CSV table of C-alpha atoms in Angstrom, one decimal:
chain,number,residue,atom,x,y,z
P,1,UNK,CA,190.2,170.8,58.5
P,2,UNK,CA,187.1,169.4,57.0
P,3,UNK,CA,184.7,171.1,54.7
P,4,UNK,CA,181.0,170.9,55.2
P,5,UNK,CA,179.2,168.3,53.1
P,6,UNK,CA,176.0,169.0,51.3
P,7,UNK,CA,174.8,172.1,49.6
P,8,UNK,CA,174.4,175.4,51.5
P,9,UNK,CA,170.9,176.7,50.8
P,10,UNK,CA,170.8,180.4,49.6
P,11,UNK,CA,168.3,182.5,51.5
P,12,UNK,CA,166.7,185.8,50.4
P,13,UNK,CA,164.4,188.4,51.9
P,14,UNK,CA,161.1,188.4,50.2
P,15,UNK,CA,158.4,191.1,50.7
P,16,UNK,CA,154.9,190.0,51.8
P,17,UNK,CA,151.5,191.5,52.3
P,18,UNK,CA,149.7,189.7,55.2
P,19,UNK,CA,145.9,190.1,55.8
P,20,UNK,CA,145.1,189.4,59.4
P,21,UNK,CA,141.8,188.1,60.8
P,22,UNK,CA,140.9,191.5,62.3
P,23,UNK,CA,141.2,193.0,58.7
P,24,UNK,CA,144.5,194.8,59.3
P,25,UNK,CA,147.3,194.5,56.7
P,26,UNK,CA,151.0,193.9,57.7
P,27,UNK,CA,153.7,194.6,55.2
P,28,UNK,CA,157.2,193.2,55.6
P,29,UNK,CA,159.8,190.7,54.5
P,30,UNK,CA,160.7,187.1,55.5
P,31,UNK,CA,164.0,185.3,55.2
P,32,UNK,CA,163.2,182.2,53.0
P,33,UNK,CA,165.2,179.6,51.1
P,34,UNK,CA,165.4,180.3,47.4
P,35,UNK,CA,163.8,176.9,46.5
P,36,UNK,CA,161.0,176.9,49.2
P,37,UNK,CA,157.4,177.8,48.4
P,38,UNK,CA,155.5,180.1,50.8
P,39,UNK,CA,153.0,177.4,51.6
P,40,UNK,CA,155.9,175.1,52.7
P,41,UNK,CA,157.5,177.9,54.6
P,42,UNK,CA,154.3,178.6,56.5
P,43,UNK,CA,153.8,175.0,57.3
P,44,UNK,CA,157.3,174.7,58.8
P,45,UNK,CA,156.9,177.5,61.4
P,46,UNK,CA,157.5,176.0,64.9
P,47,UNK,CA,154.6,177.0,67.1
P,48,UNK,CA,153.0,178.9,64.3
P,49,UNK,CA,155.1,182.0,64.5
P,50,UNK,CA,156.6,183.9,61.5
P,51,UNK,CA,159.4,186.5,61.9
P,52,UNK,CA,159.2,189.5,59.6
P,53,UNK,CA,161.8,192.2,59.1
P,54,UNK,CA,161.2,195.8,57.8
P,55,UNK,CA,157.6,195.2,58.9
P,56,UNK,CA,154.9,197.6,59.6
P,57,UNK,CA,151.1,197.8,59.9
P,58,UNK,CA,150.0,199.4,56.7
P,59,UNK,CA,147.5,202.0,58.0
P,60,UNK,CA,149.6,203.1,61.0
P,61,UNK,CA,152.4,205.7,60.6
P,62,UNK,CA,155.1,203.7,62.3
P,63,UNK,CA,158.8,203.0,61.5
P,64,UNK,CA,159.4,199.6,59.9
P,65,UNK,CA,161.0,197.1,62.4
P,66,UNK,CA,161.0,193.4,63.5
P,67,UNK,CA,157.6,191.9,63.9
P,68,UNK,CA,156.5,188.3,64.9
P,69,UNK,CA,153.2,187.2,63.5
P,70,UNK,CA,151.1,184.3,64.8
P,71,UNK,CA,150.1,182.5,61.6
P,72,UNK,CA,146.8,181.3,63.2
P,73,UNK,CA,145.6,184.9,63.0
P,74,UNK,CA,146.5,185.2,59.3
P,75,UNK,CA,143.7,185.0,56.6
P,76,UNK,CA,145.9,185.2,53.5
P,77,UNK,CA,149.4,186.2,52.3
P,78,UNK,CA,150.6,187.4,49.0
P,79,UNK,CA,154.0,188.4,47.5
P,80,UNK,CA,153.4,191.8,45.8
P,81,UNK,CA,156.7,191.7,43.9
P,82,UNK,CA,155.8,188.3,42.4
P,83,UNK,CA,159.3,187.0,43.1
P,84,UNK,CA,158.3,184.2,45.5
P,85,UNK,CA,156.7,180.8,44.7
P,86,UNK,CA,153.5,180.7,46.6
P,87,UNK,CA,151.9,177.4,45.5
P,88,UNK,CA,155.0,175.3,44.8
P,89,UNK,CA,155.4,172.9,42.0
P,90,UNK,CA,152.5,170.6,41.2
P,91,UNK,CA,153.2,166.9,41.8
P,92,UNK,CA,153.2,164.4,39.0
P,93,UNK,CA,149.7,163.8,37.7
P,94,UNK,CA,148.3,166.9,39.3
P,95,UNK,CA,145.8,168.9,37.4
P,96,UNK,CA,144.3,172.3,37.8
P,97,UNK,CA,141.0,172.7,39.6
P,98,UNK,CA,138.9,175.9,39.8
P,99,UNK,CA,137.9,176.5,43.4
P,100,UNK,CA,136.0,179.1,45.4
P,101,UNK,CA,136.7,179.7,49.1
P,102,UNK,CA,134.3,181.7,51.2
P,103,UNK,CA,135.8,184.0,53.8
P,104,UNK,CA,134.2,185.7,56.8
P,105,UNK,CA,132.5,189.0,56.0
P,106,UNK,CA,130.9,187.9,52.7
P,107,UNK,CA,134.0,187.9,50.5
P,108,UNK,CA,135.3,184.9,48.6
P,109,UNK,CA,138.4,184.0,46.7
P,110,UNK,CA,138.2,182.2,43.3
P,111,UNK,CA,141.3,180.7,41.8
P,112,UNK,CA,143.1,177.5,40.8
P,113,UNK,CA,144.5,174.7,43.0
P,114,UNK,CA,146.7,171.9,41.8
P,115,UNK,CA,145.2,168.5,42.8
P,116,UNK,CA,145.4,165.0,41.5
P,117,UNK,CA,142.5,163.8,39.3
P,118,UNK,CA,139.6,162.6,41.5
P,119,UNK,CA,141.3,163.9,44.7
P,120,UNK,CA,138.8,165.3,47.1
P,121,UNK,CA,139.5,168.9,48.1
P,122,UNK,CA,138.6,168.1,51.7
P,123,UNK,CA,141.4,165.4,51.7
P,124,UNK,CA,143.9,167.8,50.2
P,125,UNK,CA,143.1,170.5,52.8
P,126,UNK,CA,143.2,167.9,55.7
P,127,UNK,CA,146.6,166.7,54.8
P,128,UNK,CA,148.1,169.9,53.4
P,129,UNK,CA,148.7,171.8,56.6
P,130,UNK,CA,147.5,175.1,57.8
P,131,UNK,CA,147.8,176.9,54.4
P,132,UNK,CA,146.8,176.2,50.9
P,133,UNK,CA,148.1,177.8,47.8
P,134,UNK,CA,145.6,179.4,45.3
P,135,UNK,CA,147.0,180.4,41.9
P,136,UNK,CA,145.6,183.3,39.9
P,137,UNK,CA,143.2,184.3,42.7
P,138,UNK,CA,140.5,186.9,42.4
P,139,UNK,CA,138.7,188.5,45.4
P,140,UNK,CA,134.9,188.6,45.0
P,141,UNK,CA,132.5,190.4,44.9
P,142,UNK,CA,135.1,193.1,44.0
P,143,UNK,CA,136.5,191.1,41.1
P,144,UNK,CA,140.0,192.3,42.1
P,145,UNK,CA,142.8,190.1,40.9
P,146,UNK,CA,145.2,189.3,43.8
P,147,UNK,CA,147.6,186.8,42.1
P,148,UNK,CA,148.9,183.8,43.8
P,149,UNK,CA,148.1,183.6,47.5
P,150,UNK,CA,148.5,181.4,50.6
P,151,UNK,CA,145.1,181.0,52.4
P,152,UNK,CA,144.8,179.9,56.0
P,153,UNK,CA,142.6,176.8,56.0
P,154,UNK,CA,142.2,176.6,59.8
């Protein structure tokens, strides 16, 4: 009998808050590798679908269950327990850049992105996939701090 080679990656359930394009909020958990960032996880979803367990729509009195979310319809995602890496580790030579993203409906998000010096934000977004990580984000005009978030760039 042979034993498997390579490391078995540990997976954990992590709780998320998902803001959809129609303004609704979905709460639930995803099954994610312990060393994977949320932005990388979202970019790896085949066909753009994300499975959530213990999920429910926040304003509807329904029992939690299994829910499949089409990531194209997501505006932003946060981890309210702050136990999940959203942005991932900055690459070597990356610096912090203050950014402001304008959303539909007159709201904006201000926070920090990790980019190489002199890297154009448009190039980063073009090559980075469907989601970008924003660290220490604040929702405006409310001024509400929302922490690290993954924002849909599509």
